[in-house]
Amino acid sequence: MSRRRLMFAGAGVAAAATAPMAAAGTASAETAVNPANIPDGAPLIAVNNPSTRWNPAQRVNQDTSTTLQGIAFDSVNGHLYTLQIAGASQVAYLKSGTQVAITPSISGNQHDPSGDLCLTRHDLDGNVLGYMYLLGFGHGVSLGIEPATASAPAYVWTEANAARSGYGQEIVRFPFTDGTVLWTSHPAVQRLASPDPAATSMTPYVDAARGILLLRYALNGVHWFAAYNLAAARTASADGSALPTPLARIQQPFLPKADANGAPTTTAATFQGFASHGRYVYMLDGDSRTSDPSQPLSGVDKWTVHTTSMDLNGVLNDPATGYILRTHSEADASANPREPEGMAVYTGPEGLRLCFGITNNSPTGTRQFDLYYKV
């Protein structure tokens, strides 16, 4: 079993979305009651709508030797940001760069457990516009972007302090600075207080259009979402103060794998990303295909990729499942290896789009991805 599957298998322990936190004796900074204070106004995107590829196909990141992990948009300026595990080809750069922060003992295959990431900025046509290296930050499942302005660069929210576990144990914010290397103790990195003293495996998403910071984290064997006012969280990260009271806090529902007939099993799906817009959060899960990409999707491959919607306020969620709607996707049926990776909401001139990535490598093994969206 892969390290990622081990990390998220624990989410299957609790199938009820409203179950209270267990584990007696573990300190908690917040109650399990959902404040349910995210304002209405953002439309709900139907996850069962058709998926459309955002051309061009087979986009590449700064490094082409590792797979896409997370995505986020600066919709104001027409930029797509992606995270990936730092590849073997980047080791020489990191060791020879002016901001050396990598030890001689770290080789290419150690970037993943060390939490070393490559952050790439693209335009919407897929061209690479810049990059950063983030050493010891995490796995890169999700990230958030505050759009650049005439007087300030884009600010990036990510996990950090992987502590050689491969997954971040805190949330940080820093300015995007092309061609630079950051490590978790770098002066440019601002830290956010933890949402709970016992929280681990934290990842962020920024709903810039609605001014919300959404955190996902593990606690006592299950995962939680907590939404905060973005401006207040930004202040807290800058001056080291405590997090504001959450606008909403809700347990992630159990997301099951499907069998060859599409029926849900008791095995937890592989979580691959999330995004939010207003009170709604969207989740992506799935695995790589097991069949020949030249053949039609069949069996478990037909049902492996799922998108799910949930109401962070808890009002519209089905009491039995804990979410609004869950559906499988057959997008990019001929992609290889067709692993879903990363989810983000775009709010620019093209209109509201719920986007997700699917890996579609070249025949020679170059790591590439396709960007799909639902409206």
PDB file of C-alpha atoms in Angstrom, residues 1-181:
ATOM      1  CA  MET A   1       0.000   0.000   0.000  1.00  0.00           C
ATOM      2  CA  SER A   2       1.338   3.432  -0.944  1.00  0.00           C
ATOM      3  CA  ARG A   3       2.113   6.099   1.638  1.00  0.00           C
ATOM      4  CA  ARG A   4      -0.725   8.249   0.271  1.00  0.00           C
ATOM      5  CA  ARG A   5      -3.227   5.416   0.682  1.00  0.00           C
ATOM      6  CA  LEU A   6      -2.062   4.801   4.205  1.00  0.00           C
ATOM      7  CA  MET A   7      -2.519   8.473   4.972  1.00  0.00           C
ATOM      8  CA  PHE A   8      -6.110   8.594   3.818  1.00  0.00           C
ATOM      9  CA  ALA A   9      -7.292   5.118   4.714  1.00  0.00           C
ATOM     10  CA  GLY A  10      -8.095   6.414   8.191  1.00  0.00           C
ATOM     11  CA  ALA A  11     -10.879   8.550   6.755  1.00  0.00           C
ATOM     12  CA  GLY A  12     -12.880   5.382   6.260  1.00  0.00           C
ATOM     13  CA  VAL A  13     -13.104   4.716   9.984  1.00  0.00           C
ATOM     14  CA  ALA A  14     -15.975   7.145  10.395  1.00  0.00           C
ATOM     15  CA  ALA A  15     -18.683   7.079   7.778  1.00  0.00           C
ATOM     16  CA  ALA A  16     -21.049   9.504   9.475  1.00  0.00           C
ATOM     17  CA  ALA A  17     -20.370  13.104   8.576  1.00  0.00           C
ATOM     18  CA  THR A  18     -21.767  14.415  11.811  1.00  0.00           C
ATOM     19  CA  ALA A  19     -19.915  12.111  14.198  1.00  0.00           C
ATOM     20  CA  PRO A  20     -18.276  13.901  17.142  1.00  0.00           C
ATOM     21  CA  MET A  21     -14.546  13.843  17.714  1.00  0.00           C
ATOM     22  CA  ALA A  22     -13.414  10.758  19.563  1.00  0.00           C
ATOM     23  CA  ALA A  23     -10.123  10.057  21.341  1.00  0.00           C
ATOM     24  CA  ALA A  24     -10.541  11.044  24.939  1.00  0.00           C
ATOM     25  CA  GLY A  25      -7.760  13.086  26.420  1.00  0.00           C
ATOM     26  CA  THR A  26      -6.801  14.845  23.156  1.00  0.00           C
ATOM     27  CA  ALA A  27      -6.878  18.627  23.462  1.00  0.00           C
ATOM     28  CA  SER A  28      -9.026  20.500  20.997  1.00  0.00           C
ATOM     29  CA  ALA A  29      -9.017  24.224  20.265  1.00  0.00           C
ATOM     30  CA  GLU A  30     -12.514  24.171  18.775  1.00  0.00           C
ATOM     31  CA  THR A  31     -15.760  22.362  19.478  1.00  0.00           C
ATOM     32  CA  ALA A  32     -17.135  19.887  16.960  1.00  0.00           C
ATOM     33  CA  VAL A  33     -20.298  21.958  16.491  1.00  0.00           C
ATOM     34  CA  ASN A  34     -20.526  23.525  13.041  1.00  0.00           C
ATOM     35  CA  PRO A  35     -20.947  27.332  13.300  1.00  0.00           C
ATOM     36  CA  ALA A  36     -22.492  27.244   9.777  1.00  0.00           C
ATOM     37  CA  ASN A  37     -21.823  30.924   9.134  1.00  0.00           C
ATOM     38  CA  ILE A  38     -20.641  30.987   5.511  1.00  0.00           C
ATOM     39  CA  PRO A  39     -22.838  33.486   3.620  1.00  0.00           C
ATOM     40  CA  ASP A  40     -25.064  32.366   0.761  1.00  0.00           C
ATOM     41  CA  GLY A  41     -24.591  33.743  -2.736  1.00  0.00           C
ATOM     42  CA  ALA A  42     -22.147  31.420  -4.493  1.00  0.00           C
ATOM     43  CA  PRO A  43     -23.871  29.036  -6.904  1.00  0.00           C
ATOM     44  CA  LEU A  44     -23.594  25.283  -6.447  1.00  0.00           C
ATOM     45  CA  ILE A  45     -21.778  23.569  -9.338  1.00  0.00           C
ATOM     46  CA  ALA A  46     -23.365  20.224 -10.208  1.00  0.00           C
ATOM     47  CA  VAL A  47     -20.577  17.653 -10.056  1.00  0.00           C
ATOM     48  CA  ASN A  48     -22.564  15.337 -12.340  1.00  0.00           C
ATOM     49  CA  ASN A  49     -22.373  17.857 -15.196  1.00  0.00           C
ATOM     50  CA  PRO A  50     -20.242  16.841 -18.205  1.00  0.00           C
ATOM     51  CA  SER A  51     -16.483  17.389 -18.055  1.00  0.00           C
ATOM     52  CA  THR A  52     -14.753  19.424 -20.765  1.00  0.00           C
ATOM     53  CA  ARG A  53     -11.036  19.522 -21.464  1.00  0.00           C
ATOM     54  CA  TRP A  54      -9.474  22.963 -21.127  1.00  0.00           C
ATOM     55  CA  ASN A  55      -7.124  22.984 -24.117  1.00  0.00           C
ATOM     56  CA  PRO A  56      -4.284  22.486 -24.727  1.00  0.00           C
ATOM     57  CA  ALA A  57      -3.908  18.849 -23.753  1.00  0.00           C
ATOM     58  CA  GLN A  58      -0.878  17.323 -22.021  1.00  0.00           C
ATOM     59  CA  ARG A  59       0.388  20.352 -20.126  1.00  0.00           C
ATOM     60  CA  VAL A  60       3.773  20.222 -18.398  1.00  0.00           C
ATOM     61  CA  ASN A  61       5.111  21.657 -15.157  1.00  0.00           C
ATOM     62  CA  GLN A  62       8.550  23.097 -14.488  1.00  0.00           C
ATOM     63  CA  ASP A  63       9.842  19.586 -13.881  1.00  0.00           C
ATOM     64  CA  THR A  64       8.667  16.826 -16.215  1.00  0.00           C
ATOM     65  CA  SER A  65       9.897  13.873 -14.166  1.00  0.00           C
ATOM     66  CA  THR A  66       7.217  13.924 -11.445  1.00  0.00           C
ATOM     67  CA  THR A  67       3.428  13.929 -11.392  1.00  0.00           C
ATOM     68  CA  LEU A  68       1.063  16.819 -10.750  1.00  0.00           C
ATOM     69  CA  GLN A  69      -0.335  16.984  -7.209  1.00  0.00           C
ATOM     70  CA  GLY A  70      -2.326  20.183  -6.560  1.00  0.00           C
ATOM     71  CA  ILE A  71      -3.708  23.115  -8.578  1.00  0.00           C
ATOM     72  CA  ALA A  72      -4.990  26.645  -7.856  1.00  0.00           C
ATOM     73  CA  PHE A  73      -5.910  29.718  -9.883  1.00  0.00           C
ATOM     74  CA  ASP A  74      -5.153  33.397  -9.774  1.00  0.00           C
ATOM     75  CA  SER A  75      -8.344  34.028 -11.748  1.00  0.00           C
ATOM     76  CA  VAL A  76      -7.847  37.810 -11.729  1.00  0.00           C
ATOM     77  CA  ASN A  77      -4.577  37.606 -13.645  1.00  0.00           C
ATOM     78  CA  GLY A  78      -5.205  34.443 -15.652  1.00  0.00           C
ATOM     79  CA  HIS A  79      -2.643  32.240 -13.930  1.00  0.00           C
ATOM     80  CA  LEU A  80      -2.713  28.565 -12.978  1.00  0.00           C
ATOM     81  CA  TYR A  81      -0.415  27.386 -10.172  1.00  0.00           C
ATOM     82  CA  THR A  82       0.559  23.742  -9.752  1.00  0.00           C
ATOM     83  CA  LEU A  83       2.432  21.758  -7.125  1.00  0.00           C
ATOM     84  CA  GLN A  84       4.447  18.588  -7.676  1.00  0.00           C
ATOM     85  CA  ILE A  85       7.039  16.599  -5.741  1.00  0.00           C
ATOM     86  CA  ALA A  86      10.503  17.873  -6.659  1.00  0.00           C
ATOM     87  CA  GLY A  87      12.033  15.579  -9.274  1.00  0.00           C
ATOM     88  CA  ALA A  88      15.422  13.927  -9.471  1.00  0.00           C
ATOM     89  CA  SER A  89      16.494  16.381 -12.171  1.00  0.00           C
ATOM     90  CA  GLN A  90      16.114  19.247  -9.709  1.00  0.00           C
ATOM     91  CA  VAL A  91      18.629  18.004  -7.160  1.00  0.00           C
ATOM     92  CA  ALA A  92      21.628  19.581  -8.877  1.00  0.00           C
ATOM     93  CA  TYR A  93      19.854  22.921  -9.083  1.00  0.00           C
ATOM     94  CA  LEU A  94      18.918  22.874  -5.432  1.00  0.00           C
ATOM     95  CA  LYS A  95      22.443  22.013  -4.359  1.00  0.00           C
ATOM     96  CA  SER A  96      24.093  24.602  -6.568  1.00  0.00           C
ATOM     97  CA  GLY A  97      21.605  27.458  -6.107  1.00  0.00           C
ATOM     98  CA  THR A  98      22.452  30.592  -4.165  1.00  0.00           C
ATOM     99  CA  GLN A  99      19.800  29.785  -1.564  1.00  0.00           C
ATOM    100  CA  VAL A 100      21.150  26.372  -0.638  1.00  0.00           C
ATOM    101  CA  ALA A 101      18.842  24.588   1.787  1.00  0.00           C
ATOM    102  CA  ILE A 102      19.282  20.962   0.854  1.00  0.00           C
ATOM    103  CA  THR A 103      21.652  18.565   2.557  1.00  0.00           C
ATOM    104  CA  PRO A 104      24.069  16.375   0.582  1.00  0.00           C
ATOM    105  CA  SER A 105      22.239  13.311   1.934  1.00  0.00           C
ATOM    106  CA  ILE A 106      19.041  14.140   0.005  1.00  0.00           C
ATOM    107  CA  SER A 107      18.973  12.446  -3.378  1.00  0.00           C
ATOM    108  CA  GLY A 108      16.296  12.533  -6.049  1.00  0.00           C
ATOM    109  CA  ASN A 109      14.217   9.701  -4.607  1.00  0.00           C
ATOM    110  CA  GLN A 110      14.162  11.339  -1.175  1.00  0.00           C
ATOM    111  CA  HIS A 111      12.235  14.456  -2.215  1.00  0.00           C
ATOM    112  CA  ASP A 112       8.868  12.791  -1.566  1.00  0.00           C
ATOM    113  CA  PRO A 113       9.392  11.725   2.084  1.00  0.00           C
ATOM    114  CA  SER A 114      11.225  14.992   2.733  1.00  0.00           C
ATOM    115  CA  GLY A 115       8.280  17.028   1.473  1.00  0.00           C
ATOM    116  CA  ASP A 116      10.230  18.897  -1.221  1.00  0.00           C
ATOM    117  CA  LEU A 117       7.940  20.551  -3.775  1.00  0.00           C
ATOM    118  CA  CYS A 118       8.154  22.411  -7.053  1.00  0.00           C
ATOM    119  CA  LEU A 119       5.628  25.218  -7.560  1.00  0.00           C
ATOM    120  CA  THR A 120       4.947  26.270 -11.167  1.00  0.00           C
ATOM    121  CA  ARG A 121       3.037  29.281 -12.468  1.00  0.00           C
ATOM    122  CA  HIS A 122       1.363  28.875 -15.895  1.00  0.00           C
ATOM    123  CA  ASP A 123      -0.784  31.044 -18.103  1.00  0.00           C
ATOM    124  CA  LEU A 124      -4.164  29.622 -19.059  1.00  0.00           C
ATOM    125  CA  ASP A 125      -2.721  28.344 -22.352  1.00  0.00           C
ATOM    126  CA  GLY A 126      -0.330  26.070 -20.494  1.00  0.00           C
ATOM    127  CA  ASN A 127       2.888  28.069 -20.856  1.00  0.00           C
ATOM    128  CA  VAL A 128       5.249  28.027 -17.863  1.00  0.00           C
ATOM    129  CA  LEU A 129       5.711  31.566 -16.523  1.00  0.00           C
ATOM    130  CA  GLY A 130       7.777  30.913 -13.393  1.00  0.00           C
ATOM    131  CA  TYR A 131       8.577  28.479 -10.606  1.00  0.00           C
ATOM    132  CA  MET A 132       9.770  28.088  -7.026  1.00  0.00           C
ATOM    133  CA  TYR A 133      11.191  25.209  -4.988  1.00  0.00           C
ATOM    134  CA  LEU A 134       9.742  24.545  -1.535  1.00  0.00           C
ATOM    135  CA  LEU A 135      11.917  22.313   0.629  1.00  0.00           C
ATOM    136  CA  GLY A 136      10.370  20.351   3.492  1.00  0.00           C
ATOM    137  CA  PHE A 137       6.854  21.680   2.868  1.00  0.00           C
ATOM    138  CA  GLY A 138       4.698  18.618   2.208  1.00  0.00           C
ATOM    139  CA  HIS A 139       2.929  16.553  -0.439  1.00  0.00           C
ATOM    140  CA  GLY A 140       1.166  19.333  -2.359  1.00  0.00           C
ATOM    141  CA  VAL A 141      -2.369  17.885  -2.459  1.00  0.00           C
ATOM    142  CA  SER A 142      -3.814  21.402  -2.384  1.00  0.00           C
ATOM    143  CA  LEU A 143      -2.743  25.048  -2.272  1.00  0.00           C
ATOM    144  CA  GLY A 144      -4.310  28.496  -2.255  1.00  0.00           C
ATOM    145  CA  ILE A 145      -3.517  31.684  -4.161  1.00  0.00           C
ATOM    146  CA  GLU A 146      -4.237  35.305  -3.272  1.00  0.00           C
ATOM    147  CA  PRO A 147      -4.203  37.136  -6.640  1.00  0.00           C
ATOM    148  CA  ALA A 148      -1.375  39.501  -7.517  1.00  0.00           C
ATOM    149  CA  THR A 149      -2.184  43.230  -7.578  1.00  0.00           C
ATOM    150  CA  ALA A 150      -0.463  46.262  -9.084  1.00  0.00           C
ATOM    151  CA  SER A 151       1.404  46.757  -5.800  1.00  0.00           C
ATOM    152  CA  ALA A 152       1.877  43.214  -4.483  1.00  0.00           C
ATOM    153  CA  PRO A 153       2.814  39.779  -5.828  1.00  0.00           C
ATOM    154  CA  ALA A 154       0.559  36.783  -5.630  1.00  0.00           C
ATOM    155  CA  TYR A 155       0.648  35.131  -2.211  1.00  0.00           C
ATOM    156  CA  VAL A 156       0.715  31.363  -1.903  1.00  0.00           C
ATOM    157  CA  TRP A 157      -0.812  29.308   0.913  1.00  0.00           C
ATOM    158  CA  THR A 158       0.552  25.783   1.350  1.00  0.00           C
ATOM    159  CA  GLU A 159       1.214  23.119   3.921  1.00  0.00           C
ATOM    160  CA  ALA A 160       4.698  23.180   5.504  1.00  0.00           C
ATOM    161  CA  ASN A 161       6.957  21.500   8.054  1.00  0.00           C
ATOM    162  CA  ALA A 162       6.748  18.015   6.582  1.00  0.00           C
ATOM    163  CA  ALA A 163       9.361  16.842   9.114  1.00  0.00           C
ATOM    164  CA  ARG A 164      10.313  13.986   6.751  1.00  0.00           C
ATOM    165  CA  SER A 165       6.778  12.537   6.968  1.00  0.00           C
ATOM    166  CA  GLY A 166       6.023  13.786   3.461  1.00  0.00           C
ATOM    167  CA  TYR A 167       2.912  15.669   4.644  1.00  0.00           C
ATOM    168  CA  GLY A 168       2.788  19.167   6.114  1.00  0.00           C
ATOM    169  CA  GLN A 169       1.999  19.707   9.771  1.00  0.00           C
ATOM    170  CA  GLU A 170       1.227  23.435   9.544  1.00  0.00           C
ATOM    171  CA  ILE A 171      -0.105  26.075   7.133  1.00  0.00           C
ATOM    172  CA  VAL A 172       2.040  28.908   5.761  1.00  0.00           C
ATOM    173  CA  ARG A 173       1.786  31.911   3.451  1.00  0.00           C
ATOM    174  CA  PHE A 174       4.530  33.473   1.294  1.00  0.00           C
ATOM    175  CA  PRO A 175       4.916  35.692  -1.794  1.00  0.00           C
ATOM    176  CA  PHE A 176       5.511  34.047  -5.154  1.00  0.00           C
ATOM    177  CA  THR A 177       9.054  34.937  -6.191  1.00  0.00           C
ATOM    178  CA  ASP A 178      10.150  33.414  -9.477  1.00  0.00           C
ATOM    179  CA  GLY A 179      13.254  31.217  -9.498  1.00  0.00           C
ATOM    180  CA  THR A 180      13.818  31.099  -5.749  1.00  0.00           C
ATOM    181  CA  VAL A 181      14.119  28.359  -3.150  1.00  0.00           C
TER     182      VAL A 181
END
